[in-house]
Amino acid sequence: MTATLTTDTASGQFVHLELEEKVELKYSRAPVTLSMHELIRDWSEGLINDDAYIRFALKIERVGQEGLEEFDVTKFCEDWEGYTNSDKPKRLKEAKVTGYIQKLQQKGAATVEIKMQLSLDI
């Protein structure tokens, strides 16, 4: 069976030379849903690595959000705490999250604006 495109065939349509009729291709896969609980479980059980975990956790945190917003790395790590095999807490390191966000920025996948606030009493 040979299928080729002809000059009058629209994008996404193929023509079978023997049948000479157009067949429209349709995308049949549904979007994947992922809950916070599932993501924490998958990371805790070692099914996904830290980078993937941070990426999807950031996406879940940002659902429906637009523009820059305050981001507390420590709170993010606390909110997305998992567990180990012995049910002890498993927590991302702030440096890992910050490094990944910088990586996203370098690749053009995130906009980051850093403000330094320092309070000191000596």
PDB file of C-alpha atoms in Angstrom:
ATOM      1  CA  MET A   1       0.000   0.000   0.000  1.00  0.00           C
ATOM      2  CA  THR A   2       1.468   3.340  -1.038  1.00  0.00           C
ATOM      3  CA  ALA A   3       0.219   6.696   0.185  1.00  0.00           C
ATOM      4  CA  THR A   4       1.520   9.971  -1.216  1.00  0.00           C
ATOM      5  CA  LEU A   5       0.624  13.633  -1.152  1.00  0.00           C
ATOM      6  CA  THR A   6      -0.740  15.249  -4.295  1.00  0.00           C
ATOM      7  CA  THR A   7      -0.687  18.931  -5.170  1.00  0.00           C
ATOM      8  CA  ASP A   8      -4.369  19.453  -4.254  1.00  0.00           C
ATOM      9  CA  THR A   9      -4.100  17.559  -0.969  1.00  0.00           C
ATOM     10  CA  ALA A  10      -4.467  19.690   2.125  1.00  0.00           C
ATOM     11  CA  SER A  11      -2.017  19.401   4.950  1.00  0.00           C
ATOM     12  CA  GLY A  12      -2.912  16.369   7.090  1.00  0.00           C
ATOM     13  CA  GLN A  13      -4.568  14.477   4.216  1.00  0.00           C
ATOM     14  CA  PHE A  14      -3.127  11.572   2.243  1.00  0.00           C
ATOM     15  CA  VAL A  15      -4.234  10.070  -1.065  1.00  0.00           C
ATOM     16  CA  HIS A  16      -4.130   6.332  -1.670  1.00  0.00           C
ATOM     17  CA  LEU A  17      -3.139   6.019  -5.327  1.00  0.00           C
ATOM     18  CA  GLU A  18      -5.357   3.029  -5.971  1.00  0.00           C
ATOM     19  CA  LEU A  19      -8.469   4.508  -4.330  1.00  0.00           C
ATOM     20  CA  GLU A  20      -7.950   8.136  -5.363  1.00  0.00           C
ATOM     21  CA  GLU A  21      -9.885   9.435  -2.399  1.00  0.00           C
ATOM     22  CA  LYS A  22      -8.728  11.726   0.373  1.00  0.00           C
ATOM     23  CA  VAL A  23      -8.461  10.492   3.937  1.00  0.00           C
ATOM     24  CA  GLU A  24      -8.215  13.042   6.742  1.00  0.00           C
ATOM     25  CA  LEU A  25      -5.879  12.141   9.588  1.00  0.00           C
ATOM     26  CA  LYS A  26      -7.149  12.940  13.060  1.00  0.00           C
ATOM     27  CA  TYR A  27      -5.239  13.246  16.309  1.00  0.00           C
ATOM     28  CA  SER A  28      -6.754  10.650  18.622  1.00  0.00           C
ATOM     29  CA  ARG A  29      -4.760  11.018  21.830  1.00  0.00           C
ATOM     30  CA  ALA A  30      -6.321  12.830  24.745  1.00  0.00           C
ATOM     31  CA  PRO A  31      -4.374  15.304  26.902  1.00  0.00           C
ATOM     32  CA  VAL A  32      -2.708  13.788  29.944  1.00  0.00           C
ATOM     33  CA  THR A  33      -3.790  14.979  33.369  1.00  0.00           C
ATOM     34  CA  LEU A  34      -1.448  14.816  36.311  1.00  0.00           C
ATOM     35  CA  SER A  35      -2.263  15.660  39.907  1.00  0.00           C
ATOM     36  CA  MET A  36       0.094  17.026  42.533  1.00  0.00           C
ATOM     37  CA  HIS A  37      -0.303  13.779  44.481  1.00  0.00           C
ATOM     38  CA  GLU A  38       0.655  11.625  41.468  1.00  0.00           C
ATOM     39  CA  LEU A  39       3.678  13.775  40.726  1.00  0.00           C
ATOM     40  CA  ILE A  40       4.903  13.653  44.333  1.00  0.00           C
ATOM     41  CA  ARG A  41       4.408   9.872  44.381  1.00  0.00           C
ATOM     42  CA  ASP A  42       6.276   9.349  41.096  1.00  0.00           C
ATOM     43  CA  TRP A  43       9.230  11.446  42.287  1.00  0.00           C
ATOM     44  CA  SER A  44       9.258   9.860  45.744  1.00  0.00           C
ATOM     45  CA  GLU A  45       9.355   6.391  44.202  1.00  0.00           C
ATOM     46  CA  GLY A  46      12.183   7.347  41.836  1.00  0.00           C
ATOM     47  CA  LEU A  47      10.116   7.143  38.644  1.00  0.00           C
ATOM     48  CA  ILE A  48      11.145  10.662  37.602  1.00  0.00           C
ATOM     49  CA  ASN A  49      14.317  12.625  38.313  1.00  0.00           C
ATOM     50  CA  ASP A  50      14.622  15.953  40.147  1.00  0.00           C
ATOM     51  CA  ASP A  51      14.677  18.094  36.984  1.00  0.00           C
ATOM     52  CA  ALA A  52      11.486  16.557  35.587  1.00  0.00           C
ATOM     53  CA  TYR A  53       9.855  16.829  38.999  1.00  0.00           C
ATOM     54  CA  ILE A  54      10.734  20.514  39.328  1.00  0.00           C
ATOM     55  CA  ARG A  55       9.569  21.238  35.754  1.00  0.00           C
ATOM     56  CA  PHE A  56       6.144  19.665  36.191  1.00  0.00           C
ATOM     57  CA  ALA A  57       5.698  21.020  39.728  1.00  0.00           C
ATOM     58  CA  LEU A  58       6.379  24.529  38.392  1.00  0.00           C
ATOM     59  CA  LYS A  59       3.828  23.966  35.623  1.00  0.00           C
ATOM     60  CA  ILE A  60       1.207  22.821  38.139  1.00  0.00           C
ATOM     61  CA  GLU A  61       1.979  25.829  40.372  1.00  0.00           C
ATOM     62  CA  ARG A  62       1.526  28.159  37.385  1.00  0.00           C
ATOM     63  CA  VAL A  63      -1.776  26.818  36.010  1.00  0.00           C
ATOM     64  CA  GLY A  64      -3.870  29.807  34.991  1.00  0.00           C
ATOM     65  CA  GLN A  65      -1.168  32.319  35.963  1.00  0.00           C
ATOM     66  CA  GLU A  66       0.269  34.919  33.622  1.00  0.00           C
ATOM     67  CA  GLY A  67       3.204  37.255  34.025  1.00  0.00           C
ATOM     68  CA  LEU A  68       5.825  37.501  36.727  1.00  0.00           C
ATOM     69  CA  GLU A  69       4.932  36.611  40.296  1.00  0.00           C
ATOM     70  CA  GLU A  70       6.776  36.306  43.581  1.00  0.00           C
ATOM     71  CA  PHE A  71       8.430  32.907  43.939  1.00  0.00           C
ATOM     72  CA  ASP A  72       9.623  31.599  47.286  1.00  0.00           C
ATOM     73  CA  VAL A  73      12.064  28.737  46.658  1.00  0.00           C
ATOM     74  CA  THR A  74      11.947  27.521  50.268  1.00  0.00           C
ATOM     75  CA  LYS A  75       8.125  27.425  50.295  1.00  0.00           C
ATOM     76  CA  PHE A  76       8.143  25.616  46.942  1.00  0.00           C
ATOM     77  CA  CYS A  77      10.457  22.941  48.400  1.00  0.00           C
ATOM     78  CA  GLU A  78       8.215  22.588  51.461  1.00  0.00           C
ATOM     79  CA  ASP A  79       5.000  22.407  49.400  1.00  0.00           C
ATOM     80  CA  TRP A  80       6.430  19.705  47.122  1.00  0.00           C
ATOM     81  CA  GLU A  81       7.992  17.540  49.832  1.00  0.00           C
ATOM     82  CA  GLY A  82       7.817  13.821  49.123  1.00  0.00           C
ATOM     83  CA  TYR A  83       8.724  10.753  51.131  1.00  0.00           C
ATOM     84  CA  THR A  84      11.331   8.017  51.177  1.00  0.00           C
ATOM     85  CA  ASN A  85      10.750   4.254  51.379  1.00  0.00           C
ATOM     86  CA  SER A  86      10.766   4.525  55.169  1.00  0.00           C
ATOM     87  CA  ASP A  87       8.172   7.346  55.020  1.00  0.00           C
ATOM     88  CA  LYS A  88      10.758   9.940  56.009  1.00  0.00           C
ATOM     89  CA  PRO A  89      10.409  13.299  54.266  1.00  0.00           C
ATOM     90  CA  LYS A  90      12.169  13.691  50.914  1.00  0.00           C
ATOM     91  CA  ARG A  91      12.798  17.328  50.093  1.00  0.00           C
ATOM     92  CA  LEU A  92      14.278  19.143  47.135  1.00  0.00           C
ATOM     93  CA  LYS A  93      17.289  21.294  47.874  1.00  0.00           C
ATOM     94  CA  GLU A  94      16.813  25.023  47.289  1.00  0.00           C
ATOM     95  CA  ALA A  95      20.061  25.142  45.290  1.00  0.00           C
ATOM     96  CA  LYS A  96      18.728  22.435  42.929  1.00  0.00           C
ATOM     97  CA  VAL A  97      15.494  24.358  42.303  1.00  0.00           C
ATOM     98  CA  THR A  98      17.349  27.650  41.817  1.00  0.00           C
ATOM     99  CA  GLY A  99      19.810  25.977  39.432  1.00  0.00           C
ATOM    100  CA  TYR A 100      16.995  24.458  37.400  1.00  0.00           C
ATOM    101  CA  ILE A 101      15.186  27.806  37.160  1.00  0.00           C
ATOM    102  CA  GLN A 102      18.434  29.382  35.907  1.00  0.00           C
ATOM    103  CA  LYS A 103      18.686  26.578  33.336  1.00  0.00           C
ATOM    104  CA  LEU A 104      15.129  27.355  32.167  1.00  0.00           C
ATOM    105  CA  GLN A 105      16.038  31.027  31.879  1.00  0.00           C
ATOM    106  CA  GLN A 106      19.168  30.261  29.822  1.00  0.00           C
ATOM    107  CA  LYS A 107      17.107  28.154  27.427  1.00  0.00           C
ATOM    108  CA  GLY A 108      14.485  30.914  27.104  1.00  0.00           C
ATOM    109  CA  ALA A 109      11.785  28.802  28.770  1.00  0.00           C
ATOM    110  CA  ALA A 110      11.304  31.124  31.768  1.00  0.00           C
ATOM    111  CA  THR A 111      11.506  34.784  32.590  1.00  0.00           C
ATOM    112  CA  VAL A 112      13.333  35.454  35.825  1.00  0.00           C
ATOM    113  CA  GLU A 113      13.722  38.742  37.625  1.00  0.00           C
ATOM    114  CA  ILE A 114      15.884  38.558  40.737  1.00  0.00           C
ATOM    115  CA  LYS A 115      15.561  41.113  43.508  1.00  0.00           C
ATOM    116  CA  MET A 116      18.033  41.022  46.335  1.00  0.00           C
ATOM    117  CA  GLN A 117      16.704  41.757  49.781  1.00  0.00           C
ATOM    118  CA  LEU A 118      19.100  41.565  52.655  1.00  0.00           C
ATOM    119  CA  SER A 119      18.543  42.332  56.328  1.00  0.00           C
ATOM    120  CA  LEU A 120      21.539  42.288  58.628  1.00  0.00           C
ATOM    121  CA  ASP A 121      22.137  43.032  62.276  1.00  0.00           C
ATOM    122  CA  ILE A 122      25.744  42.912  63.413  1.00  0.00           C
TER     123      ILE A 122
END
